[in-house]
mmCIF file of C-alpha atoms in Angstrom:
data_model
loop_
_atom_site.group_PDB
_atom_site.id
_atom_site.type_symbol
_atom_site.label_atom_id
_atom_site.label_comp_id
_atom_site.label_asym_id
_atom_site.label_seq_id
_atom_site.Cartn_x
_atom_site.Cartn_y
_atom_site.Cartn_z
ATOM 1 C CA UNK A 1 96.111 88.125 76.608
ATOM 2 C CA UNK A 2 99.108 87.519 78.961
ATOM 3 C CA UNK A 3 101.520 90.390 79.022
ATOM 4 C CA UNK A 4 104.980 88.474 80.356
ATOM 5 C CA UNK A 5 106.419 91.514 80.709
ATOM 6 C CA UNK A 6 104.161 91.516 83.798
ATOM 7 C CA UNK A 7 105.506 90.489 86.599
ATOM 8 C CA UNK A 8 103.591 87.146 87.770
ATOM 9 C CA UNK A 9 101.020 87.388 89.699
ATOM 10 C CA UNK A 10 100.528 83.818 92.102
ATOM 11 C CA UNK A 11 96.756 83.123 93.598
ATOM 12 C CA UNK A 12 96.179 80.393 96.225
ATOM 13 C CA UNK A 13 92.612 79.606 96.746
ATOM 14 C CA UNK A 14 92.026 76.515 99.096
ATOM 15 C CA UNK A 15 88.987 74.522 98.905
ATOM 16 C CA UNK A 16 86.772 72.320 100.492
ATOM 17 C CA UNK A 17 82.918 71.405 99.619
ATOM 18 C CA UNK A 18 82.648 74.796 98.184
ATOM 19 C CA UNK A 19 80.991 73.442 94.903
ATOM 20 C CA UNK A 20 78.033 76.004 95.072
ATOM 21 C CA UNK A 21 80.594 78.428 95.572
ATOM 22 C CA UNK A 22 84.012 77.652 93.243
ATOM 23 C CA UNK A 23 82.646 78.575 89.940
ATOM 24 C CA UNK A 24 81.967 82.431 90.847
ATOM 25 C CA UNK A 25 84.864 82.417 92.774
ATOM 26 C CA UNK A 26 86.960 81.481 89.686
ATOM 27 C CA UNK A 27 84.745 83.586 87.168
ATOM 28 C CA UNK A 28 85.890 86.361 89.579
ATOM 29 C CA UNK A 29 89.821 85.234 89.360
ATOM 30 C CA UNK A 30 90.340 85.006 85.905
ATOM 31 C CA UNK A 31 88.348 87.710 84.677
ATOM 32 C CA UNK A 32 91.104 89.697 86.278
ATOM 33 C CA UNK A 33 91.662 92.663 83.856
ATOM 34 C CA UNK A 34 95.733 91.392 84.973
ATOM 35 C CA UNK A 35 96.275 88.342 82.747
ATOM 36 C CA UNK A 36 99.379 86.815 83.703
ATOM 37 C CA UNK A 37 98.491 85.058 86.394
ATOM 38 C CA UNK A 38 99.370 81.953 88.432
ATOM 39 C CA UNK A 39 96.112 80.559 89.907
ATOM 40 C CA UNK A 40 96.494 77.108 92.552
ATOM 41 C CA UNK A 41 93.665 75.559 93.543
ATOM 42 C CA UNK A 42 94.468 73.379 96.285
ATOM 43 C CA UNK A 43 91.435 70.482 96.899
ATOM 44 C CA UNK A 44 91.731 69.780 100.457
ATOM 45 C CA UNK A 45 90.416 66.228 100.249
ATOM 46 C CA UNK A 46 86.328 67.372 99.027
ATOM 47 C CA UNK A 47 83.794 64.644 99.411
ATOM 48 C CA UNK A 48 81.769 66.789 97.182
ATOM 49 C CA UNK A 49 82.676 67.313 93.505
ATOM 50 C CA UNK A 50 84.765 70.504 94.312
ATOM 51 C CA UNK A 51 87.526 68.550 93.212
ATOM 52 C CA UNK A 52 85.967 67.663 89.554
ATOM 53 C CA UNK A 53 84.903 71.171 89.273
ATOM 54 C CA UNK A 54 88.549 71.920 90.198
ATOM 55 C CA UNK A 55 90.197 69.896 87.487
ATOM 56 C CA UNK A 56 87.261 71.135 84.679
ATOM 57 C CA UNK A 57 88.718 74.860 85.195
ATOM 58 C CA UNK A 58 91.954 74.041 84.798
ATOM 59 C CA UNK A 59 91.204 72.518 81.220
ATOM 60 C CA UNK A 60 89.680 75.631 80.234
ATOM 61 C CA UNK A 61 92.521 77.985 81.340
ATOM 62 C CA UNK A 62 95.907 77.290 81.092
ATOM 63 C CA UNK A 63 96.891 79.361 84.372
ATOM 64 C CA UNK A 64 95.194 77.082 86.562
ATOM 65 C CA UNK A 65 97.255 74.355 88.465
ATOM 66 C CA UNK A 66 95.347 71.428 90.812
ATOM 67 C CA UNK A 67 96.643 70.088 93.767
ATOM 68 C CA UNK A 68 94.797 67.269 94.906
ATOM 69 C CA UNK A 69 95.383 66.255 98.468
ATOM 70 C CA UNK A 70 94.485 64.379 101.989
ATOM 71 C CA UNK A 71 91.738 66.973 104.053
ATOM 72 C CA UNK A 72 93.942 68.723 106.368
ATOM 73 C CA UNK A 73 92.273 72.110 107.111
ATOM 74 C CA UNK A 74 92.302 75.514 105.565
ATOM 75 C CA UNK A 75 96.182 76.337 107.235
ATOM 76 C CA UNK A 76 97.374 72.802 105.337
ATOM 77 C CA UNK A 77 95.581 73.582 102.093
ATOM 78 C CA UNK A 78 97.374 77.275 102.229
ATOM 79 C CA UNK A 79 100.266 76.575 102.904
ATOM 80 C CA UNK A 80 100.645 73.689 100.247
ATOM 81 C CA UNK A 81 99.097 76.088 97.699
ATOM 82 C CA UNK A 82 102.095 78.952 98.782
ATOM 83 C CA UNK A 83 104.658 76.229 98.728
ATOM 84 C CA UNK A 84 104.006 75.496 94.700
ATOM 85 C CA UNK A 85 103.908 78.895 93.782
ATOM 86 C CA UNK A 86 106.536 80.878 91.412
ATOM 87 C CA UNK A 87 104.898 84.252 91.273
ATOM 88 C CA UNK A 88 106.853 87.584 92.475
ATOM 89 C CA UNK A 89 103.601 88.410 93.940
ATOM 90 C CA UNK A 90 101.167 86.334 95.979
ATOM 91 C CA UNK A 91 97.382 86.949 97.096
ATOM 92 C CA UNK A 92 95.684 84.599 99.385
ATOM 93 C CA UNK A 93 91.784 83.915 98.103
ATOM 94 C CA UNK A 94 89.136 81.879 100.060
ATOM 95 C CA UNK A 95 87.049 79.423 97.509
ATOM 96 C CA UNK A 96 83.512 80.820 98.627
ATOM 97 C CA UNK A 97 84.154 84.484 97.975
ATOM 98 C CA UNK A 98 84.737 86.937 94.854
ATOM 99 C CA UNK A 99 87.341 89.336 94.056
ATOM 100 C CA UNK A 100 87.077 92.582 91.440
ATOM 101 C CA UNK A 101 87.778 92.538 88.248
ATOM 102 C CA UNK A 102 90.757 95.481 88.721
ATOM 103 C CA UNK A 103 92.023 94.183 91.985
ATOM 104 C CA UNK A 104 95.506 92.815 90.910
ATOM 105 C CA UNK A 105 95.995 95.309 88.750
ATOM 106 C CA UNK A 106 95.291 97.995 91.125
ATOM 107 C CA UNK A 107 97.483 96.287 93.888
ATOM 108 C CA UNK A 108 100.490 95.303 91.233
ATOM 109 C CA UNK A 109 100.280 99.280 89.971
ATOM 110 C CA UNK A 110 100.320 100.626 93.825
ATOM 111 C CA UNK A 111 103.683 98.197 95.107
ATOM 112 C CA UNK A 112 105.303 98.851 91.661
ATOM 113 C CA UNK A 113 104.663 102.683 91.770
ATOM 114 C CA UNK A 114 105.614 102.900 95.758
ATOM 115 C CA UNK A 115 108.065 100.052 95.534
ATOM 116 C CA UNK A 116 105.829 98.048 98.585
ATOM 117 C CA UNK A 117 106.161 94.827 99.807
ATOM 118 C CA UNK A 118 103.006 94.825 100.267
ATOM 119 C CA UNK A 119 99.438 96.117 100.089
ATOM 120 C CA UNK A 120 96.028 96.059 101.578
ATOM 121 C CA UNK A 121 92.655 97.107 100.703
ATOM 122 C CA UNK A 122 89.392 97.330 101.849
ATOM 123 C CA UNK A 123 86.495 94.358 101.311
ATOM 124 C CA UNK A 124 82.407 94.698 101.179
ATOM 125 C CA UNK A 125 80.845 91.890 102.823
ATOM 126 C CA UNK A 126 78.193 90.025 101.503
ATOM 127 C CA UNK A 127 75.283 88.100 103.440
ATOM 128 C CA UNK A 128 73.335 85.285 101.826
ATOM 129 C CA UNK A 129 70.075 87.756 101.066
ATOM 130 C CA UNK A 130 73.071 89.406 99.498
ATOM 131 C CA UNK A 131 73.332 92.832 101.213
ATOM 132 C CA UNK A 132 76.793 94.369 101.403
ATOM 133 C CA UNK A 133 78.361 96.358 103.875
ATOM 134 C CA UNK A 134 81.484 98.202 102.497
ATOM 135 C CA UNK A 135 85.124 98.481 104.932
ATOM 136 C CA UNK A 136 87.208 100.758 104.149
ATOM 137 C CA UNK A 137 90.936 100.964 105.607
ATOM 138 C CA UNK A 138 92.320 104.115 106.360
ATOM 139 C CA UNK A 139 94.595 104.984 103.468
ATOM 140 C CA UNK A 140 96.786 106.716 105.587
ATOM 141 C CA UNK A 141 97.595 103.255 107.373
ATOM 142 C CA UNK A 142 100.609 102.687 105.937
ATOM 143 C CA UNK A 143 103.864 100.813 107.320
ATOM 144 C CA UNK A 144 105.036 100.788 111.102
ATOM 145 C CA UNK A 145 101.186 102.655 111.620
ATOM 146 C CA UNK A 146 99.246 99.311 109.786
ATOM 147 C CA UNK A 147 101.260 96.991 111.485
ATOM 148 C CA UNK A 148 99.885 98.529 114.683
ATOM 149 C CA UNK A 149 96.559 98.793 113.618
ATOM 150 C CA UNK A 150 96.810 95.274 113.284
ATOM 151 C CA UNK A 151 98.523 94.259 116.289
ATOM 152 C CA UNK A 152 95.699 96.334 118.188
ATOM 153 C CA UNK A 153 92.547 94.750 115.975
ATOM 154 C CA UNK A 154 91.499 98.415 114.473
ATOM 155 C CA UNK A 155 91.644 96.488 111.557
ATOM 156 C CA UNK A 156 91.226 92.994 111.180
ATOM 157 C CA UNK A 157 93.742 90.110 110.456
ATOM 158 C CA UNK A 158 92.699 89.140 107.407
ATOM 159 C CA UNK A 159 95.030 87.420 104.908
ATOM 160 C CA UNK A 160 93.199 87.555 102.280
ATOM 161 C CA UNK A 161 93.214 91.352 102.694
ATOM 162 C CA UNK A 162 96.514 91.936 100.921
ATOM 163 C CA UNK A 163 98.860 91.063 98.310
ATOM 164 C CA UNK A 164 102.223 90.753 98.996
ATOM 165 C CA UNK A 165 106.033 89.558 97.428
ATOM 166 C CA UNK A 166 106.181 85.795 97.544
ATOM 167 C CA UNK A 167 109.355 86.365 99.267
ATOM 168 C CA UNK A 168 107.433 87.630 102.740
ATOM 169 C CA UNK A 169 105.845 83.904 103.221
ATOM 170 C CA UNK A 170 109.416 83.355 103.293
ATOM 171 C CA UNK A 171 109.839 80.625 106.648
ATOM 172 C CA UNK A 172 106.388 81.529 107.602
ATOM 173 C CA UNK A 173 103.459 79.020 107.519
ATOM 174 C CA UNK A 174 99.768 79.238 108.779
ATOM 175 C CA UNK A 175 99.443 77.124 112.467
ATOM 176 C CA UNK A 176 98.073 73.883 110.754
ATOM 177 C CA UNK A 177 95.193 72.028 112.984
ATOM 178 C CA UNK A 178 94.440 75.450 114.616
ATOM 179 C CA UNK A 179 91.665 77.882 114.069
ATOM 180 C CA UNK A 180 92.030 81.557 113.952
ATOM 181 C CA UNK A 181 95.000 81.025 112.142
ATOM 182 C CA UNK A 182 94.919 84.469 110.483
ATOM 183 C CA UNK A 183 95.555 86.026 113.539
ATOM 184 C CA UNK A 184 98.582 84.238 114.366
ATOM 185 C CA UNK A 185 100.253 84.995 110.849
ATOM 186 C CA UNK A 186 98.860 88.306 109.021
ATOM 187 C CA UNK A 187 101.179 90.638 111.458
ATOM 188 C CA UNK A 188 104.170 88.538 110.746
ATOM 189 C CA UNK A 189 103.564 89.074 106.741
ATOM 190 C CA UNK A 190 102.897 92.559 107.910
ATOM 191 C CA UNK A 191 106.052 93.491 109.816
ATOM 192 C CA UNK A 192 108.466 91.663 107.578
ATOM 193 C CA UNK A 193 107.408 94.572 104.454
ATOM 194 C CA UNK A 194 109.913 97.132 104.844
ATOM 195 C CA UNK A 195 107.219 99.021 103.127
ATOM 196 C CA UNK A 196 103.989 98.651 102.809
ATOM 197 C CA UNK A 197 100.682 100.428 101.318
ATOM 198 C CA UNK A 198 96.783 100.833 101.759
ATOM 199 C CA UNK A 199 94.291 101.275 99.025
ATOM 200 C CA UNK A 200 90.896 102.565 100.110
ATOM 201 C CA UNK A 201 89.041 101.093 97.692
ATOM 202 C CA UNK A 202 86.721 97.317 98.671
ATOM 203 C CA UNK A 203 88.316 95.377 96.126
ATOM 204 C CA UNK A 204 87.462 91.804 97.892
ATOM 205 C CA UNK A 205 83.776 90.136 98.606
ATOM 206 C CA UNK A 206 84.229 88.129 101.719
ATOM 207 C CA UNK A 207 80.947 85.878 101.571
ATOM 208 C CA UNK A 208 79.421 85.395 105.397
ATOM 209 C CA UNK A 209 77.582 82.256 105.913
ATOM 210 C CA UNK A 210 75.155 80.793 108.328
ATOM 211 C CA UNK A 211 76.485 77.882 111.101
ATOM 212 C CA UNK A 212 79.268 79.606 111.714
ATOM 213 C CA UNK A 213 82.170 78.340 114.018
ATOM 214 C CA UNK A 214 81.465 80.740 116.784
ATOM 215 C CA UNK A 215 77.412 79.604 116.710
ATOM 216 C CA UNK A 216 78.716 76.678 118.060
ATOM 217 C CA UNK A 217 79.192 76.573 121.848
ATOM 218 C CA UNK A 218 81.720 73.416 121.143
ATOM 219 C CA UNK A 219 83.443 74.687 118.452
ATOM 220 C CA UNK A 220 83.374 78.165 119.273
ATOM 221 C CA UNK A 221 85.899 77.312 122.423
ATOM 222 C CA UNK A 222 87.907 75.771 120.413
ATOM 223 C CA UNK A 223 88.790 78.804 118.549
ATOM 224 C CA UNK A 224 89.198 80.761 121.617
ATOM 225 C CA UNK A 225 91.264 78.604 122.685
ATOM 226 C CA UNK A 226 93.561 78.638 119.292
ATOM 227 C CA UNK A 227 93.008 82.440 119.236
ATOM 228 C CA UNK A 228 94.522 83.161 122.352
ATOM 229 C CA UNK A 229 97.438 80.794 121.327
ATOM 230 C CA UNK A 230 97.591 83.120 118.872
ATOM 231 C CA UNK A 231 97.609 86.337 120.939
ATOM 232 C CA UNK A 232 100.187 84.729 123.475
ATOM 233 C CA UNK A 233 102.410 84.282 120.655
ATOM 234 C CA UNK A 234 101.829 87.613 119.299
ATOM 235 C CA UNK A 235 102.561 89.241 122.713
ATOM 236 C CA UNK A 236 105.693 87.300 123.111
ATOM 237 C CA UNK A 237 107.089 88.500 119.524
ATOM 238 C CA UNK A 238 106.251 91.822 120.800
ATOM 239 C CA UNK A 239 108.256 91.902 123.434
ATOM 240 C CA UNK A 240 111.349 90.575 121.335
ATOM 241 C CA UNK A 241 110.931 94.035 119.358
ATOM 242 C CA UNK A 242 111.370 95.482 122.605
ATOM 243 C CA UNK A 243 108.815 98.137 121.800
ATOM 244 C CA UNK A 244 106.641 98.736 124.674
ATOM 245 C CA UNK A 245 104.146 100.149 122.327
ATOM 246 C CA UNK A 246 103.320 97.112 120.425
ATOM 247 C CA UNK A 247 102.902 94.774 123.982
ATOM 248 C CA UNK A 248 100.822 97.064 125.003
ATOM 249 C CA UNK A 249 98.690 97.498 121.632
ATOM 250 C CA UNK A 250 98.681 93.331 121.616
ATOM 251 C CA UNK A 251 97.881 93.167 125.427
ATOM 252 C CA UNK A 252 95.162 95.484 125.223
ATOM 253 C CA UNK A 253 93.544 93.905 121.681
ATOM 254 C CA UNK A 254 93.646 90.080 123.581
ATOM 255 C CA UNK A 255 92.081 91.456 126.882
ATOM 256 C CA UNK A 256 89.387 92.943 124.208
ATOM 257 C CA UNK A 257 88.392 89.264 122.313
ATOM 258 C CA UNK A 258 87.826 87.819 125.748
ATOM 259 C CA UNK A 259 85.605 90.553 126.997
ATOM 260 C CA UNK A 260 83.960 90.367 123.726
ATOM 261 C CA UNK A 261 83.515 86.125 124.117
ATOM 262 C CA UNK A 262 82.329 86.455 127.658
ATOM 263 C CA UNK A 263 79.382 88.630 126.987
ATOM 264 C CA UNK A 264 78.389 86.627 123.687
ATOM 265 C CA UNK A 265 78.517 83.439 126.327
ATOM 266 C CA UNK A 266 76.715 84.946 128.922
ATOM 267 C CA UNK A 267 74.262 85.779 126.017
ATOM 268 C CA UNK A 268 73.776 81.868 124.718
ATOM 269 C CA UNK A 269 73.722 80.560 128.517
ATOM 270 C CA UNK A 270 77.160 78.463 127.495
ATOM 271 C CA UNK A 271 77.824 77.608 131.351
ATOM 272 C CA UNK A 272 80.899 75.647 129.398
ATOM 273 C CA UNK A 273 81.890 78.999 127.469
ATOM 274 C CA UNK A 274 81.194 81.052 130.748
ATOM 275 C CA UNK A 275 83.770 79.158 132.573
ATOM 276 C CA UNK A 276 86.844 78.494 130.033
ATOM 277 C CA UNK A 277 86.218 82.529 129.245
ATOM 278 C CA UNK A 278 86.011 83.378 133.092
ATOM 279 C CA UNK A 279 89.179 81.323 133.949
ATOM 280 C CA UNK A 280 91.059 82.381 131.034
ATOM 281 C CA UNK A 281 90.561 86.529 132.051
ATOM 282 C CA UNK A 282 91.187 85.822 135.361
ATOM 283 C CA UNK A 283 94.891 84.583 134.435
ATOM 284 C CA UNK A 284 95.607 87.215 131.928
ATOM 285 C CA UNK A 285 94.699 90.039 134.004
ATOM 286 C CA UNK A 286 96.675 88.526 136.681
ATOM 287 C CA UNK A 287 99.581 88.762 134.348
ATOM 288 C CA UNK A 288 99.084 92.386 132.794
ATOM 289 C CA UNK A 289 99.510 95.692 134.882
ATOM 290 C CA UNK A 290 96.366 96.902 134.283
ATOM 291 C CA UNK A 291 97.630 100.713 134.190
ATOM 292 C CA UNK A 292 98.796 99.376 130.714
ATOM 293 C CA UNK A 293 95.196 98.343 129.331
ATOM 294 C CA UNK A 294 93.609 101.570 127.762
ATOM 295 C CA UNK A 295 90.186 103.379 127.559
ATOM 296 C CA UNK A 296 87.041 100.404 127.711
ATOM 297 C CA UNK A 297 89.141 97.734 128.373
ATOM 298 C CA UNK A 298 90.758 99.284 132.028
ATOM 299 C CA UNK A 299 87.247 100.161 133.366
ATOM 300 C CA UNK A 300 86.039 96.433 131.906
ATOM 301 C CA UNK A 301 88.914 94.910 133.856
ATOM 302 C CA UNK A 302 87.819 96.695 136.686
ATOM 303 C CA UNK A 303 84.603 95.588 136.693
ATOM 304 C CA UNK A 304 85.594 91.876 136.003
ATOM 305 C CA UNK A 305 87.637 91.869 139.016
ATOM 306 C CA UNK A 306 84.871 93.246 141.179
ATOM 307 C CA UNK A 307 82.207 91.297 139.779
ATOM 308 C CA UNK A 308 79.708 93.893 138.678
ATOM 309 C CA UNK A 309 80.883 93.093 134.638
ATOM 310 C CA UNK A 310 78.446 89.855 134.699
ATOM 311 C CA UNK A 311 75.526 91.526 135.728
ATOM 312 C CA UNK A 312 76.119 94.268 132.832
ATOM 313 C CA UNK A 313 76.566 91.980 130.507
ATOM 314 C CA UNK A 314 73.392 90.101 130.819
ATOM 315 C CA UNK A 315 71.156 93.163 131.644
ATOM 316 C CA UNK A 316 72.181 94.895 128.146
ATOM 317 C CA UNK A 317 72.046 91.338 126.686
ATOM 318 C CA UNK A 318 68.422 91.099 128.019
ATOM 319 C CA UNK A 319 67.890 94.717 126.946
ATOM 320 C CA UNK A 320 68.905 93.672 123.433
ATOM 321 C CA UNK A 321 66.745 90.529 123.213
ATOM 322 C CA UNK A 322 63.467 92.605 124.684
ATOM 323 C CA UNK A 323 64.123 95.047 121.985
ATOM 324 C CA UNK A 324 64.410 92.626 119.452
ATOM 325 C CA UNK A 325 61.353 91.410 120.167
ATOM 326 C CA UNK A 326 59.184 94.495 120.489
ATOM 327 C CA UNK A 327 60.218 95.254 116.985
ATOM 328 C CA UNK A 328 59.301 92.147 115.533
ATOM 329 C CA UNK A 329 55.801 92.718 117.217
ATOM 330 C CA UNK A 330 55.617 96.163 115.767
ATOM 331 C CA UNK A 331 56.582 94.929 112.179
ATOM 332 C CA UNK A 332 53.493 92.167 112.521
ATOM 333 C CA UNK A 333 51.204 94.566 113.491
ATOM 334 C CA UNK A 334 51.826 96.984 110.555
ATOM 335 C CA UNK A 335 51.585 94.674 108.103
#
């Protein structure tokens, strides 16, 4: 029973073919032990009958609003859903995954008790065989110390990772027709709080799936390519703070992705990947005093520019797969 002395609670979930997925997502949504709740599903143009499924929940509960419309990507379908909301509060929920049944009420109780703009909380994900692996935030990351957690990747970029006033999205849309688009928007939801909250507790289920876009050599430079958009924009707002801290905390966390995508290249053999990835550290490094890079990353850059970083790379990638395969010989043999 809706409570409208509540204050309103708006949830966007985008979706697109996620038929197998939508009904325990929803299940999840309004089995919230918050009732008064604003749910929009936004059908990004499904060739699969997400968008009947869509339509059949919202004639069993009245809180559920459709928006039917042309595909245009996840960032489109968001930002649609955020643009028809009316909630004080707003959470951003992927179709394929599951929230708790106490989340919104735990998040509304923590901003209304600390008077946040926002707050985040940890998720468990889940494979397909359906093993979880719990992350917790640190629940002493609070204000000016998340947003730099963020800005340096100690904690991911999630959106879906916090709830926040409606009022935050405020001029701020996800990059439509880009990838990684959570990176280029979280920290801007994130700094904009004038205070902001973390509850310890994994109160999302983020759903990982095979054929991912970075198991794609193609489509996995694509995203590096809008992720690094996404970092050169960050660094750029960073330096309009005029904080030297957060340039160098943004710096450091892009310089980290690319060393992390040129040893999973030089893994798969992606002479394409090797290159873009190669070229694209050459001219950031160029561009960044390396005296401001910290810890792994300075001795990594070092190594890049010398040439030695290569070879590493694909002896402990070797390593790995020889390993790998010894156990899998082992676990035949004792059966």
């Amino acid at each position: 029973m809706m409570d409208e002395n509540q204050p309103l609670v708006s949830i966007v979930i985008p979706a697109y073919n996620v038929s197998d997925y939508l009904d325990e997502c929803l299940e999840s949504v309004v089995s919230q032990t918050y009732a008064n709740l604003e749910i929009v599903l936004v059908d990004d143009g499904s060739t699969d009958d997400t968008g009947v499924k869509c339509d059949a929940w919202a004639k069993k509960d009245i809180r559920i609003r459709v928006l039917h419309q042309k595909n245009g990507g996840l960032s489109a379908a968001r930002n649609a859903g955020i643009l028809h909301c009316n909630g004080e509060y707003l959470l951003a929920l992927d179709s394929d995954d599951r929230i708790k049944q106490d989340l919104v009420r735990k998040c509304v109780s923590s901003l209304e008790d600390s008077s946040a703009d926002l707050v985040h909380f940890g998720y468990s994900s889940i494979t397909e065989s359906g093993a979880h692996v719990n992350n917790h935030p640190d629940p002493e990351a609070e204000g000016d110390e998340l947003l730099l957690l963020i800005l340096s990747s100690k904690l991911p970029s999630h959106s879906w990772q916090l709830l926040c006033k409606r009022g935050l999205y405020d001029g701020i849309l996800f990059p439509e027709g880009r990838k990684a688009e959570d990176v280029a928007t979280t920290y801007k939801l994130i700094s904009r709080a004038d205070n902001s909250v973390t509850i310890p507790d994994c109160l999302y289920e983020y759903r990982t799936r095979k054929g991912s876009i970075l198991s794609n050599p193609e489509k996995a430079v694509q995203y590096y390519v809008d992720e690094l958009l996404a970092f050169r924009e960050m660094i750029q707002w960073a330096k309009a703070t005029g904080l030297a801290e957060y340039v160098r905390a943004v710096q450091n966390s892009m310089v980290h992705h690319l060393f992390f995508h040129y040893k999973t290249e030089l893994a798969a053999h992606s002479e394409e990947g090797i290159e873009w990835v190669s070229n694209q550290l050459s001219k950031e490094l160029r561009n960044i005093d390396s005296n401001s890079l910290e810890g792994a990353e300075k001795k990594k850059a070092a190594m890049f520019r010398n040439g030695s970083l290569a070879f590493c790379y694909r002896f402990g990638n070797a390593l790995r797969k020889t390993a790998k395969q010894l156990l899998r010989r082992i676990r035949r043999v004792s059966k």
